[in-house]
XYZ file of C-alpha atoms in Angstrom:
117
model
C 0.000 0.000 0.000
C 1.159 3.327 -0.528
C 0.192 6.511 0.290
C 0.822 10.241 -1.834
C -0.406 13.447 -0.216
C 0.186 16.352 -2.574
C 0.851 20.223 -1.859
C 1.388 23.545 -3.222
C -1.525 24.427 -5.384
C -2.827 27.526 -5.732
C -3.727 30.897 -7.062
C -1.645 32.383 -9.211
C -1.392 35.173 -12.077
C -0.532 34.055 -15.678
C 3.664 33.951 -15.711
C 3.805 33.106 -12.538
C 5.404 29.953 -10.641
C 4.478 27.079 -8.278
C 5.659 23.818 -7.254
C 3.844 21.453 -6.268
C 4.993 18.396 -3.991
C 3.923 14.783 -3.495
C 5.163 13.205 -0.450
C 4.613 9.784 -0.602
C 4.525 6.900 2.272
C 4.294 2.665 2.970
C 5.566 0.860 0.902
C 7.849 2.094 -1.797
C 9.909 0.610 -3.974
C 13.237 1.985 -5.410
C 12.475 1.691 -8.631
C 8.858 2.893 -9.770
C 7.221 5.513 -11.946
C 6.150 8.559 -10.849
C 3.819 11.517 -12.358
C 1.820 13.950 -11.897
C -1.531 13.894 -13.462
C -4.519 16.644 -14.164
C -7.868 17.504 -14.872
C -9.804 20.355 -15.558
C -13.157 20.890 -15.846
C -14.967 19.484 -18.940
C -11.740 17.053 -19.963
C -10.014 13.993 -19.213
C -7.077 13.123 -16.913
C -4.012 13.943 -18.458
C -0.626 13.007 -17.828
C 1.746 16.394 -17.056
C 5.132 14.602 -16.251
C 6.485 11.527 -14.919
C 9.751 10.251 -13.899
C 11.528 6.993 -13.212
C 14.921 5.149 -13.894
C 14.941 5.388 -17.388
C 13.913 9.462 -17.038
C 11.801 11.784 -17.536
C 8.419 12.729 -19.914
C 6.259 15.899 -20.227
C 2.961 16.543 -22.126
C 4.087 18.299 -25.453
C 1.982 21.308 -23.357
C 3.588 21.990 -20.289
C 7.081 21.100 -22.319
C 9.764 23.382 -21.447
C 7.539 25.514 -18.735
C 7.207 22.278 -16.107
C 9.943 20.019 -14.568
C 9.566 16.715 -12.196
C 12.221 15.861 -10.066
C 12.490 13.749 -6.973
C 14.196 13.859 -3.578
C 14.571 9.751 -2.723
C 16.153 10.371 0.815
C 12.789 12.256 1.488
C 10.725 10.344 -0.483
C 9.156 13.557 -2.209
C 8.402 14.425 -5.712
C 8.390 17.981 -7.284
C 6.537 19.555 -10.073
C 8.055 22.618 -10.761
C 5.739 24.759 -12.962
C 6.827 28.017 -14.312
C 5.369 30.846 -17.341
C 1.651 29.370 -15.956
C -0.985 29.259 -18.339
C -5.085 30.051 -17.225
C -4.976 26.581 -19.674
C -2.857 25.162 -17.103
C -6.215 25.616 -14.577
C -6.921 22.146 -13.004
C -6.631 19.587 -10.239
C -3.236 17.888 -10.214
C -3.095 14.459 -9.219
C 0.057 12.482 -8.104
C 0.939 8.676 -8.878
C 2.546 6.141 -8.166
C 2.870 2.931 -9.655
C 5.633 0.300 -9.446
C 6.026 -0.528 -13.060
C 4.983 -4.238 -13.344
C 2.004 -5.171 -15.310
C -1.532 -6.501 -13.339
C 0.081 -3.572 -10.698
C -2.368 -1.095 -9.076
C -1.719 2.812 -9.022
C -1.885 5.109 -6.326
C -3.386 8.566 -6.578
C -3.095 11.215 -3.829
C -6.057 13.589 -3.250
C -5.277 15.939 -5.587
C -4.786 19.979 -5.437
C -6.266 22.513 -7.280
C -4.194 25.105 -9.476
C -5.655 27.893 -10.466
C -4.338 30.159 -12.973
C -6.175 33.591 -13.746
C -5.781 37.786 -13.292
């Protein structure tokens, strides 16, 4: 079982920055795929970023603007997010999964990001 409880969302004006963070607990292996997720009203969960041994992806959208990195001796993942978008506006979900197929994943609760003036 493990468990992701995510951080850092927000309010914020268009060009401006957040990170969001995904601390997650139980039990974890070393080597597993992380991402963070979102969805916005009216549209289907997307994938944002993820990260694992073999690297890192973005969504052609957040692409250059958004980075995921992780902290293993704190067991924390990052979403850095910078030059925000009001497209950007959603819930962002973190995940966890451990790579192997028939595995489940694990979502935390999600936090909103808003982007507007």
């Amino acid at each position: 079982q493990v468990q992701l409880v995510e951080s850092g969302g927000g309010l914020v004006q268009p060009g401006g920055s957040l990170r969001l963070s995904c601390v997650a607990s139980g039990s974890i292996s070393r080597i597993n795929t992380m991402g963070w997720y979102r969805q916005a009203p009216g549209k289907e969960r997307e994938l944002v970023a993820r990260i694992n041994i073999g690297g890192t992806n973005y969504a052609d959208s957040v692409k250059g603007r958004f980075t995921i990195s992780r902290d293993n001796a704190k067991n924390t993942v990052y979403l850095q997010m910078n030059s925000l978008k009001p497209e950007d506006t959603a819930v962002y979900y973190c995940n966890y999964n451990s790579g192997f197929a028939g595995t489940a994943d694990f979502w935390g609760q999600g936090t909103q990001v808003t982007v507007s003036s």
